[in-house]
């Protein structure tokens, strides 16, 4: 197997910036469509009965639930998918994997996603510890037993023309007979 190249802080930071921009743009587009009726109803409720206010509150709660769900699905879903990375990490040539360089399960990816909040609440110390770990792991990587590696580090997937299922081909040295 190739030597593993762990993702550095700079690449990971750029990947997060790309992801925040993409997710923000997506939310802005979808949010405009969803929030406009909520704002309109909220404005109308100032001049009408309390049932519209309750409806507006429920609408806002639904929108917030959708927002949190979309955020979870974006990060945990992409990292648990066959892509093994969010679009930002893909752009930076990074993949998220477990310690055997295999794809994360959705459960482990969700644990990693939730652990991001702990890394942030601790005054970003959870991110900064990557400078002091041998495999450049952050707190959320350590909690979820995951790694962020350069794409070149993962085993190559090759497909034969006759096969429709990709197979992992380990590096083997030819034996002389």
Tab-separated table of C-alpha atoms in Angstrom:
chain	number	residue	atom	x	y	z
A	1	UNK	CA	0.000	0.000	0.000
A	2	UNK	CA	1.160	3.531	-0.682
A	3	UNK	CA	2.415	5.694	2.124
A	4	UNK	CA	-0.508	7.609	3.526
A	5	UNK	CA	-0.389	11.350	2.976
A	6	UNK	CA	-2.475	13.044	5.640
A	7	UNK	CA	-4.320	16.249	4.856
A	8	UNK	CA	-2.689	19.386	6.170
A	9	UNK	CA	-4.410	22.202	8.009
A	10	UNK	CA	-4.290	24.573	5.023
A	11	UNK	CA	-5.981	22.175	2.591
A	12	UNK	CA	-8.624	21.311	5.139
A	13	UNK	CA	-9.292	24.974	5.870
A	14	UNK	CA	-9.690	25.761	2.161
A	15	UNK	CA	-12.025	22.763	1.787
A	16	UNK	CA	-14.193	24.045	4.657
A	17	UNK	CA	-14.310	27.517	3.077
A	18	UNK	CA	-15.425	26.025	-0.257
A	19	UNK	CA	-18.067	23.918	1.517
A	20	UNK	CA	-19.387	26.912	3.453
A	21	UNK	CA	-19.672	28.933	0.242
A	22	UNK	CA	-21.443	26.109	-1.612
A	23	UNK	CA	-23.784	25.291	1.260
A	24	UNK	CA	-24.500	28.985	1.821
A	25	UNK	CA	-25.319	29.508	-1.855
A	26	UNK	CA	-27.592	26.469	-1.839
A	27	UNK	CA	-29.383	27.657	1.284
A	28	UNK	CA	-29.696	31.189	-0.120
A	29	UNK	CA	-31.401	29.865	-3.254
A	30	UNK	CA	-33.691	27.420	-1.491
A	31	UNK	CA	-34.149	29.741	1.451
A	32	UNK	CA	-35.409	32.569	-0.707
A	33	UNK	CA	-38.194	30.348	-1.959
A	34	UNK	CA	-39.037	29.030	1.529
A	35	UNK	CA	-38.437	32.131	3.636
A	36	UNK	CA	-40.326	34.600	1.490
A	37	UNK	CA	-43.740	33.112	2.405
A	38	UNK	CA	-42.683	32.932	6.064
A	39	UNK	CA	-41.649	36.581	6.078
A	40	UNK	CA	-44.844	37.574	4.309
A	41	UNK	CA	-46.979	35.639	6.779
A	42	UNK	CA	-44.998	37.060	9.689
A	43	UNK	CA	-45.623	40.565	8.411
A	44	UNK	CA	-49.319	39.820	7.846
A	45	UNK	CA	-49.657	38.329	11.323
A	46	UNK	CA	-48.939	41.729	12.845
A	47	UNK	CA	-52.276	42.852	11.476
A	48	UNK	CA	-54.373	39.712	11.837
A	49	UNK	CA	-55.374	37.007	14.268
A	50	UNK	CA	-53.134	34.836	16.450
A	51	UNK	CA	-53.634	31.679	14.369
A	52	UNK	CA	-51.504	33.138	11.616
A	53	UNK	CA	-48.795	33.843	14.193
A	54	UNK	CA	-48.873	30.209	15.342
A	55	UNK	CA	-48.771	29.093	11.707
A	56	UNK	CA	-45.791	31.389	11.087
A	57	UNK	CA	-43.987	30.019	14.143
A	58	UNK	CA	-44.563	26.448	12.951
A	59	UNK	CA	-43.389	27.401	9.485
A	60	UNK	CA	-40.168	28.884	10.915
A	61	UNK	CA	-39.625	25.784	13.048
A	62	UNK	CA	-40.081	23.608	9.949
A	63	UNK	CA	-37.612	25.704	8.000
A	64	UNK	CA	-35.056	25.483	10.800
A	65	UNK	CA	-35.531	21.707	10.948
A	66	UNK	CA	-34.966	21.494	7.195
A	67	UNK	CA	-31.863	23.670	7.507
A	68	UNK	CA	-30.322	21.519	10.241
A	69	UNK	CA	-31.212	18.356	8.317
A	70	UNK	CA	-29.715	19.714	5.110
A	71	UNK	CA	-26.525	20.688	6.945
A	72	UNK	CA	-26.198	17.204	8.433
A	73	UNK	CA	-26.986	15.542	5.107
A	74	UNK	CA	-24.447	17.715	3.280
A	75	UNK	CA	-21.543	16.913	5.589
A	76	UNK	CA	-22.278	13.448	6.999
A	77	UNK	CA	-23.995	12.257	3.836
A	78	UNK	CA	-21.215	13.249	1.462
A	79	UNK	CA	-18.498	11.845	3.723
A	80	UNK	CA	-20.318	8.510	4.089
A	81	UNK	CA	-21.049	8.317	0.351
A	82	UNK	CA	-18.874	6.592	-2.220
A	83	UNK	CA	-17.262	9.993	-2.850
A	84	UNK	CA	-15.903	9.948	0.737
A	85	UNK	CA	-15.774	13.736	0.762
A	86	UNK	CA	-17.782	16.909	0.608
A	87	UNK	CA	-17.466	18.940	-2.610
A	88	UNK	CA	-14.919	21.195	-0.907
A	89	UNK	CA	-12.754	18.253	0.097
A	90	UNK	CA	-13.095	16.815	-3.414
A	91	UNK	CA	-11.873	20.111	-4.865
A	92	UNK	CA	-8.838	19.986	-2.580
A	93	UNK	CA	-8.078	16.322	-3.370
A	94	UNK	CA	-9.025	15.033	0.089
A	95	UNK	CA	-11.012	12.023	1.243
A	96	UNK	CA	-12.401	11.060	4.658
A	97	UNK	CA	-11.890	7.448	5.671
A	98	UNK	CA	-11.548	5.218	8.677
A	99	UNK	CA	-8.197	4.064	9.976
A	100	UNK	CA	-8.109	1.176	7.479
A	101	UNK	CA	-8.620	3.710	4.638
A	102	UNK	CA	-12.158	2.452	4.072
A	103	UNK	CA	-15.314	4.510	3.626
A	104	UNK	CA	-17.033	5.748	6.787
A	105	UNK	CA	-20.423	4.414	7.731
A	106	UNK	CA	-23.239	6.927	8.083
A	107	UNK	CA	-23.175	6.334	11.841
A	108	UNK	CA	-19.469	7.113	12.129
A	109	UNK	CA	-19.836	10.057	9.762
A	110	UNK	CA	-22.666	11.413	11.922
A	111	UNK	CA	-20.501	11.072	15.036
A	112	UNK	CA	-17.787	12.993	13.194
A	113	UNK	CA	-20.313	15.655	12.149
A	114	UNK	CA	-21.605	16.128	15.706
A	115	UNK	CA	-18.061	16.211	17.064
A	116	UNK	CA	-17.333	19.246	14.865
A	117	UNK	CA	-19.477	21.262	17.251
A	118	UNK	CA	-17.341	20.163	20.196
A	119	UNK	CA	-14.199	21.172	18.288
A	120	UNK	CA	-15.739	24.596	17.704
A	121	UNK	CA	-17.125	25.136	21.214
A	122	UNK	CA	-13.654	24.548	22.655
A	123	UNK	CA	-12.514	27.830	21.060
A	124	UNK	CA	-11.432	25.951	17.907
A	125	UNK	CA	-8.844	24.031	19.922
A	126	UNK	CA	-10.332	20.844	18.461
A	127	UNK	CA	-9.116	21.940	15.042
A	128	UNK	CA	-5.751	23.231	16.199
A	129	UNK	CA	-4.673	19.946	17.761
A	130	UNK	CA	-4.033	18.689	14.226
A	131	UNK	CA	-0.679	20.470	14.456
A	132	UNK	CA	0.305	18.187	17.333
A	133	UNK	CA	-0.941	14.768	16.167
A	134	UNK	CA	1.152	12.472	14.002
A	135	UNK	CA	-1.663	11.811	11.529
A	136	UNK	CA	-2.851	15.447	11.537
A	137	UNK	CA	-6.133	14.449	13.184
A	138	UNK	CA	-8.476	16.976	14.720
A	139	UNK	CA	-10.605	16.324	17.786
A	140	UNK	CA	-13.580	15.221	15.698
A	141	UNK	CA	-11.311	12.857	13.740
A	142	UNK	CA	-10.046	11.321	16.984
A	143	UNK	CA	-13.557	10.946	18.412
A	144	UNK	CA	-14.863	9.240	15.268
A	145	UNK	CA	-11.680	7.220	14.533
A	146	UNK	CA	-11.391	8.817	11.111
A	147	UNK	CA	-8.663	10.253	8.937
A	148	UNK	CA	-8.581	12.914	6.255
A	149	UNK	CA	-6.076	11.891	3.629
A	150	UNK	CA	-4.922	13.034	0.235
A	151	UNK	CA	-6.746	11.244	-2.545
A	152	UNK	CA	-3.530	9.730	-3.874
A	153	UNK	CA	-3.148	7.796	-0.601
A	154	UNK	CA	-6.218	5.658	-1.096
A	155	UNK	CA	-5.987	2.287	-2.853
A	156	UNK	CA	-6.663	2.660	-6.555
A	157	UNK	CA	-9.927	1.318	-7.943
A	158	UNK	CA	-9.638	-0.292	-11.348
A	159	UNK	CA	-12.355	-1.634	-13.571
A	160	UNK	CA	-11.981	-4.207	-16.249
A	161	UNK	CA	-13.896	-3.652	-19.460
A	162	UNK	CA	-15.857	-6.867	-18.895
A	163	UNK	CA	-16.685	-6.174	-15.237
A	164	UNK	CA	-19.215	-3.628	-14.105
A	165	UNK	CA	-18.128	-3.875	-10.470
A	166	UNK	CA	-14.895	-2.087	-9.524
A	167	UNK	CA	-12.305	-4.156	-7.717
A	168	UNK	CA	-9.542	-3.058	-5.376
A	169	UNK	CA	-6.224	-4.123	-6.784
A	170	UNK	CA	-3.542	-4.411	-4.099
A	171	UNK	CA	0.042	-3.695	-5.007
A	172	UNK	CA	1.758	-6.985	-5.661
A	173	UNK	CA	5.301	-7.685	-6.687
A	174	UNK	CA	5.655	-10.201	-9.495
A	175	UNK	CA	7.243	-13.420	-8.384
A	176	UNK	CA	9.973	-14.979	-10.422
A	177	UNK	CA	9.322	-18.605	-11.148
